[in-house]
Amino acid sequence: MTDDQARKSYEKALRLESEFSEFFTAIVQGDTPEEIYSKVKEIVRAQSGDSTNRRIWVPAKDKTQI
């Protein structure tokens, strides 16, 4: 990756974070895809409620209003 590509990628990430920050509930960092995947699973588990009250995440084409 060139310096210019890295700069553009970083600027795009900043714009996305700024535009969608209200939807972020965690920041995941890791050195390998496996480590990142493991951390994502931990966060989903933690944010899904206790074991007696698990929420189910399902994809939806339309945005649900709550």
PDB file of N, CA and C in Angstrom:
ATOM      1  N   MET A   1       0.853  -1.164   0.000  1.00  0.00           N
ATOM      2  CA  MET A   1       0.000   0.000   0.000  1.00  0.00           C
ATOM      3  C   MET A   1       0.904   1.232   0.000  1.00  0.00           C
ATOM      4  N   THR A   2       0.613   2.144  -0.896  1.00  0.00           N
ATOM      5  CA  THR A   2       1.399   3.374  -0.969  1.00  0.00           C
ATOM      6  C   THR A   2       0.970   4.330   0.137  1.00  0.00           C
ATOM      7  N   ASP A   3       1.784   5.344   0.361  1.00  0.00           N
ATOM      8  CA  ASP A   3       1.438   6.354   1.365  1.00  0.00           C
ATOM      9  C   ASP A   3       0.123   7.035   1.017  1.00  0.00           C
ATOM     10  N   ASP A   4      -0.084   7.310  -0.271  1.00  0.00           N
ATOM     11  CA  ASP A   4      -1.317   7.964  -0.705  1.00  0.00           C
ATOM     12  C   ASP A   4      -2.534   7.066  -0.464  1.00  0.00           C
ATOM     13  N   GLN A   5      -2.399   5.783  -0.768  1.00  0.00           N
ATOM     14  CA  GLN A   5      -3.497   4.847  -0.527  1.00  0.00           C
ATOM     15  C   GLN A   5      -3.794   4.729   0.967  1.00  0.00           C
ATOM     16  N   ALA A   6      -2.752   4.694   1.774  1.00  0.00           N
ATOM     17  CA  ALA A   6      -2.932   4.606   3.228  1.00  0.00           C
ATOM     18  C   ALA A   6      -3.640   5.847   3.756  1.00  0.00           C
ATOM     19  N   ARG A   7      -3.246   7.015   3.271  1.00  0.00           N
ATOM     20  CA  ARG A   7      -3.882   8.263   3.698  1.00  0.00           C
ATOM     21  C   ARG A   7      -5.352   8.276   3.319  1.00  0.00           C
ATOM     22  N   LYS A   8      -5.666   7.879   2.085  1.00  0.00           N
ATOM     23  CA  LYS A   8      -7.057   7.852   1.629  1.00  0.00           C
ATOM     24  C   LYS A   8      -7.878   6.854   2.431  1.00  0.00           C
ATOM     25  N   SER A   9      -7.306   5.710   2.724  1.00  0.00           N
ATOM     26  CA  SER A   9      -8.000   4.699   3.522  1.00  0.00           C
ATOM     27  C   SER A   9      -8.277   5.223   4.931  1.00  0.00           C
ATOM     28  N   TYR A  10      -7.296   5.876   5.523  1.00  0.00           N
ATOM     29  CA  TYR A  10      -7.457   6.450   6.858  1.00  0.00           C
ATOM     30  C   TYR A  10      -8.521   7.542   6.857  1.00  0.00           C
ATOM     31  N   GLU A  11      -8.497   8.426   5.866  1.00  0.00           N
ATOM     32  CA  GLU A  11      -9.491   9.496   5.776  1.00  0.00           C
ATOM     33  C   GLU A  11     -10.893   8.928   5.590  1.00  0.00           C
ATOM     34  N   LYS A  12     -11.020   7.872   4.804  1.00  0.00           N
ATOM     35  CA  LYS A  12     -12.320   7.228   4.611  1.00  0.00           C
ATOM     36  C   LYS A  12     -12.815   6.639   5.932  1.00  0.00           C
ATOM     37  N   ALA A  13     -11.929   6.008   6.674  1.00  0.00           N
ATOM     38  CA  ALA A  13     -12.305   5.440   7.973  1.00  0.00           C
ATOM     39  C   ALA A  13     -12.765   6.538   8.927  1.00  0.00           C
ATOM     40  N   LEU A  14     -12.094   7.674   8.916  1.00  0.00           N
ATOM     41  CA  LEU A  14     -12.502   8.792   9.766  1.00  0.00           C
ATOM     42  C   LEU A  14     -13.887   9.303   9.384  1.00  0.00           C
ATOM     43  N   ARG A  15     -14.151   9.412   8.075  1.00  0.00           N
ATOM     44  CA  ARG A  15     -15.469   9.869   7.621  1.00  0.00           C
ATOM     45  C   ARG A  15     -16.559   8.886   8.042  1.00  0.00           C
ATOM     46  N   LEU A  16     -16.301   7.590   7.862  1.00  0.00           N
ATOM     47  CA  LEU A  16     -17.282   6.574   8.254  1.00  0.00           C
ATOM     48  C   LEU A  16     -17.551   6.623   9.752  1.00  0.00           C
ATOM     49  N   GLU A  17     -16.490   6.744  10.531  1.00  0.00           N
ATOM     50  CA  GLU A  17     -16.659   6.812  11.980  1.00  0.00           C
ATOM     51  C   GLU A  17     -17.463   8.045  12.367  1.00  0.00           C
ATOM     52  N   SER A  18     -17.180   9.161  11.733  1.00  0.00           N
ATOM     53  CA  SER A  18     -17.904  10.393  12.027  1.00  0.00           C
ATOM     54  C   SER A  18     -19.373  10.277  11.645  1.00  0.00           C
ATOM     55  N   GLU A  19     -19.637   9.723  10.475  1.00  0.00           N
ATOM     56  CA  GLU A  19     -21.005   9.630   9.967  1.00  0.00           C
ATOM     57  C   GLU A  19     -21.849   8.600  10.716  1.00  0.00           C
ATOM     58  N   PHE A  20     -21.242   7.508  11.135  1.00  0.00           N
ATOM     59  CA  PHE A  20     -22.001   6.407  11.729  1.00  0.00           C
ATOM     60  C   PHE A  20     -21.664   6.151  13.196  1.00  0.00           C
ATOM     61  N   SER A  21     -21.006   7.087  13.871  1.00  0.00           N
ATOM     62  CA  SER A  21     -20.550   6.844  15.242  1.00  0.00           C
ATOM     63  C   SER A  21     -21.685   6.508  16.200  1.00  0.00           C
ATOM     64  N   GLU A  22     -22.885   7.002  15.942  1.00  0.00           N
ATOM     65  CA  GLU A  22     -24.008   6.691  16.837  1.00  0.00           C
ATOM     66  C   GLU A  22     -24.380   5.211  16.795  1.00  0.00           C
ATOM     67  N   PHE A  23     -23.953   4.506  15.758  1.00  0.00           N
ATOM     68  CA  PHE A  23     -24.275   3.085  15.631  1.00  0.00           C
ATOM     69  C   PHE A  23     -23.167   2.182  16.167  1.00  0.00           C
ATOM     70  N   PHE A  24     -22.005   2.755  16.485  1.00  0.00           N
ATOM     71  CA  PHE A  24     -20.893   1.950  17.000  1.00  0.00           C
ATOM     72  C   PHE A  24     -21.100   1.687  18.478  1.00  0.00           C
ATOM     73  N   THR A  25     -20.979   0.449  18.891  1.00  0.00           N
ATOM     74  CA  THR A  25     -21.083   0.114  20.308  1.00  0.00           C
ATOM     75  C   THR A  25     -19.770  -0.424  20.848  1.00  0.00           C
ATOM     76  N   ALA A  26     -18.792  -0.612  19.983  1.00  0.00           N
ATOM     77  CA  ALA A  26     -17.493  -1.119  20.422  1.00  0.00           C
ATOM     78  C   ALA A  26     -16.455  -0.857  19.343  1.00  0.00           C
ATOM     79  N   ILE A  27     -15.219  -0.851  19.763  1.00  0.00           N
ATOM     80  CA  ILE A  27     -14.098  -0.765  18.837  1.00  0.00           C
ATOM     81  C   ILE A  27     -13.307  -2.056  18.980  1.00  0.00           C
ATOM     82  N   VAL A  28     -13.063  -2.714  17.868  1.00  0.00           N
ATOM     83  CA  VAL A  28     -12.368  -4.000  17.881  1.00  0.00           C
ATOM     84  C   VAL A  28     -11.004  -3.827  17.225  1.00  0.00           C
ATOM     85  N   GLN A  29      -9.975  -4.253  17.931  1.00  0.00           N
ATOM     86  CA  GLN A  29      -8.620  -4.203  17.389  1.00  0.00           C
ATOM     87  C   GLN A  29      -7.978  -5.568  17.562  1.00  0.00           C
ATOM     88  N   GLY A  30      -7.126  -5.923  16.637  1.00  0.00           N
ATOM     89  CA  GLY A  30      -6.418  -7.190  16.742  1.00  0.00           C
ATOM     90  C   GLY A  30      -5.335  -7.285  15.697  1.00  0.00           C
ATOM     91  N   ASP A  31      -4.470  -8.250  15.885  1.00  0.00           N
ATOM     92  CA  ASP A  31      -3.346  -8.434  14.970  1.00  0.00           C
ATOM     93  C   ASP A  31      -3.627  -9.441  13.865  1.00  0.00           C
ATOM     94  N   THR A  32      -4.564 -10.348  14.094  1.00  0.00           N
ATOM     95  CA  THR A  32      -4.873 -11.376  13.096  1.00  0.00           C
ATOM     96  C   THR A  32      -6.377 -11.428  12.878  1.00  0.00           C
ATOM     97  N   PRO A  33      -6.818 -11.919  11.731  1.00  0.00           N
ATOM     98  CA  PRO A  33      -8.265 -12.067  11.509  1.00  0.00           C
ATOM     99  C   PRO A  33      -8.917 -12.945  12.580  1.00  0.00           C
ATOM    100  N   GLU A  34      -8.210 -13.973  13.025  1.00  0.00           N
ATOM    101  CA  GLU A  34      -8.757 -14.866  14.043  1.00  0.00           C
ATOM    102  C   GLU A  34      -8.972 -14.132  15.363  1.00  0.00           C
ATOM    103  N   GLU A  35      -8.013 -13.291  15.741  1.00  0.00           N
ATOM    104  CA  GLU A  35      -8.125 -12.523  16.978  1.00  0.00           C
ATOM    105  C   GLU A  35      -9.283 -11.532  16.890  1.00  0.00           C
ATOM    106  N   ILE A  36      -9.419 -10.858  15.761  1.00  0.00           N
ATOM    107  CA  ILE A  36     -10.511  -9.902  15.574  1.00  0.00           C
ATOM    108  C   ILE A  36     -11.849 -10.622  15.622  1.00  0.00           C
ATOM    109  N   TYR A  37     -11.959 -11.756  14.944  1.00  0.00           N
ATOM    110  CA  TYR A  37     -13.203 -12.535  14.942  1.00  0.00           C
ATOM    111  C   TYR A  37     -13.568 -12.969  16.354  1.00  0.00           C
ATOM    112  N   SER A  38     -12.598 -13.422  17.113  1.00  0.00           N
ATOM    113  CA  SER A  38     -12.842 -13.851  18.488  1.00  0.00           C
ATOM    114  C   SER A  38     -13.345 -12.691  19.340  1.00  0.00           C
ATOM    115  N   LYS A  39     -12.739 -11.523  19.177  1.00  0.00           N
ATOM    116  CA  LYS A  39     -13.163 -10.350  19.945  1.00  0.00           C
ATOM    117  C   LYS A  39     -14.561  -9.902  19.545  1.00  0.00           C
ATOM    118  N   VAL A  40     -14.881  -9.960  18.256  1.00  0.00           N
ATOM    119  CA  VAL A  40     -16.229  -9.601  17.800  1.00  0.00           C
ATOM    120  C   VAL A  40     -17.255 -10.530  18.434  1.00  0.00           C
ATOM    121  N   LYS A  41     -16.965 -11.831  18.455  1.00  0.00           N
ATOM    122  CA  LYS A  41     -17.888 -12.788  19.075  1.00  0.00           C
ATOM    123  C   LYS A  41     -18.081 -12.483  20.560  1.00  0.00           C
ATOM    124  N   GLU A  42     -17.010 -12.125  21.268  1.00  0.00           N
ATOM    125  CA  GLU A  42     -17.109 -11.776  22.685  1.00  0.00           C
ATOM    126  C   GLU A  42     -18.001 -10.554  22.880  1.00  0.00           C
ATOM    127  N   ILE A  43     -17.828  -9.548  22.039  1.00  0.00           N
ATOM    128  CA  ILE A  43     -18.613  -8.319  22.158  1.00  0.00           C
ATOM    129  C   ILE A  43     -20.082  -8.592  21.875  1.00  0.00           C
ATOM    130  N   VAL A  44     -20.368  -9.358  20.828  1.00  0.00           N
ATOM    131  CA  VAL A  44     -21.756  -9.703  20.504  1.00  0.00           C
ATOM    132  C   VAL A  44     -22.379 -10.446  21.674  1.00  0.00           C
ATOM    133  N   ARG A  45     -21.663 -11.400  22.229  1.00  0.00           N
ATOM    134  CA  ARG A  45     -22.165 -12.172  23.366  1.00  0.00           C
ATOM    135  C   ARG A  45     -22.440 -11.244  24.555  1.00  0.00           C
ATOM    136  N   ALA A  46     -21.518 -10.345  24.845  1.00  0.00           N
ATOM    137  CA  ALA A  46     -21.664  -9.434  25.981  1.00  0.00           C
ATOM    138  C   ALA A  46     -22.817  -8.457  25.789  1.00  0.00           C
ATOM    139  N   GLN A  47     -23.043  -8.008  24.554  1.00  0.00           N
ATOM    140  CA  GLN A  47     -24.081  -7.014  24.301  1.00  0.00           C
ATOM    141  C   GLN A  47     -25.431  -7.637  23.976  1.00  0.00           C
ATOM    142  N   SER A  48     -25.510  -8.952  24.002  1.00  0.00           N
ATOM    143  CA  SER A  48     -26.768  -9.631  23.692  1.00  0.00           C
ATOM    144  C   SER A  48     -27.598  -9.923  24.930  1.00  0.00           C
ATOM    145  N   GLY A  49     -27.187  -9.479  26.077  1.00  0.00           N
ATOM    146  CA  GLY A  49     -27.952  -9.708  27.296  1.00  0.00           C
ATOM    147  C   GLY A  49     -27.471 -10.938  28.030  1.00  0.00           C
ATOM    148  N   ASP A  50     -28.053 -11.171  29.214  1.00  0.00           N
ATOM    149  CA  ASP A  50     -27.649 -12.337  30.003  1.00  0.00           C
ATOM    150  C   ASP A  50     -28.192 -13.620  29.387  1.00  0.00           C
ATOM    151  N   SER A  51     -27.763 -14.749  29.923  1.00  0.00           N
ATOM    152  CA  SER A  51     -28.104 -16.037  29.306  1.00  0.00           C
ATOM    153  C   SER A  51     -29.590 -16.357  29.359  1.00  0.00           C
ATOM    154  N   THR A  52     -30.346 -15.722  30.255  1.00  0.00           N
ATOM    155  CA  THR A  52     -31.791 -15.978  30.322  1.00  0.00           C
ATOM    156  C   THR A  52     -32.580 -15.027  29.438  1.00  0.00           C
ATOM    157  N   ASN A  53     -31.918 -14.015  28.920  1.00  0.00           N
ATOM    158  CA  ASN A  53     -32.624 -12.997  28.131  1.00  0.00           C
ATOM    159  C   ASN A  53     -31.813 -12.645  26.888  1.00  0.00           C
ATOM    160  N   ARG A  54     -31.425 -13.633  26.127  1.00  0.00           N
ATOM    161  CA  ARG A  54     -30.618 -13.395  24.925  1.00  0.00           C
ATOM    162  C   ARG A  54     -31.463 -12.780  23.819  1.00  0.00           C
ATOM    163  N   ARG A  55     -30.886 -11.784  23.171  1.00  0.00           N
ATOM    164  CA  ARG A  55     -31.513 -11.214  21.985  1.00  0.00           C
ATOM    165  C   ARG A  55     -30.952 -11.937  20.779  1.00  0.00           C
ATOM    166  N   ILE A  56     -31.724 -12.011  19.734  1.00  0.00           N
ATOM    167  CA  ILE A  56     -31.274 -12.670  18.514  1.00  0.00           C
ATOM    168  C   ILE A  56     -31.031 -11.601  17.462  1.00  0.00           C
ATOM    169  N   TRP A  57     -29.889 -11.661  16.831  1.00  0.00           N
ATOM    170  CA  TRP A  57     -29.547 -10.718  15.774  1.00  0.00           C
ATOM    171  C   TRP A  57     -29.934 -11.343  14.449  1.00  0.00           C
ATOM    172  N   VAL A  58     -30.729 -10.635  13.671  1.00  0.00           N
ATOM    173  CA  VAL A  58     -31.126 -11.135  12.358  1.00  0.00           C
ATOM    174  C   VAL A  58     -30.951 -10.026  11.329  1.00  0.00           C
ATOM    175  N   PRO A  59     -30.556 -10.366  10.118  1.00  0.00           N
ATOM    176  CA  PRO A  59     -30.437  -9.350   9.074  1.00  0.00           C
ATOM    177  C   PRO A  59     -31.820  -8.900   8.613  1.00  0.00           C
ATOM    178  N   ALA A  60     -31.916  -7.652   8.225  1.00  0.00           N
ATOM    179  CA  ALA A  60     -33.182  -7.129   7.729  1.00  0.00           C
ATOM    180  C   ALA A  60     -32.907  -6.208   6.546  1.00  0.00           C
ATOM    181  N   LYS A  61     -33.765  -6.284   5.553  1.00  0.00           N
ATOM    182  CA  LYS A  61     -33.622  -5.397   4.399  1.00  0.00           C
ATOM    183  C   LYS A  61     -34.058  -3.982   4.746  1.00  0.00           C
ATOM    184  N   ASP A  62     -35.083  -3.862   5.577  1.00  0.00           N
ATOM    185  CA  ASP A  62     -35.607  -2.556   5.964  1.00  0.00           C
ATOM    186  C   ASP A  62     -35.141  -2.208   7.370  1.00  0.00           C
ATOM    187  N   LYS A  63     -34.929  -0.920   7.606  1.00  0.00           N
ATOM    188  CA  LYS A  63     -34.527  -0.466   8.923  1.00  0.00           C
ATOM    189  C   LYS A  63     -35.735  -0.536   9.853  1.00  0.00           C
ATOM    190  N   THR A  64     -35.558  -1.147  10.989  1.00  0.00           N
ATOM    191  CA  THR A  64     -36.640  -1.291  11.954  1.00  0.00           C
ATOM    192  C   THR A  64     -36.693  -0.066  12.847  1.00  0.00           C
ATOM    193  N   GLN A  65     -37.871   0.442  13.073  1.00  0.00           N
ATOM    194  CA  GLN A  65     -38.065   1.567  13.977  1.00  0.00           C
ATOM    195  C   GLN A  65     -38.428   1.039  15.355  1.00  0.00           C
ATOM    196  N   ILE A  66     -37.763   1.535  16.366  1.00  0.00           N
ATOM    197  CA  ILE A  66     -38.064   1.109  17.738  1.00  0.00           C
ATOM    198  C   ILE A  66     -38.546   2.291  18.534  1.00  0.00           C
TER     199      ILE A  66
END
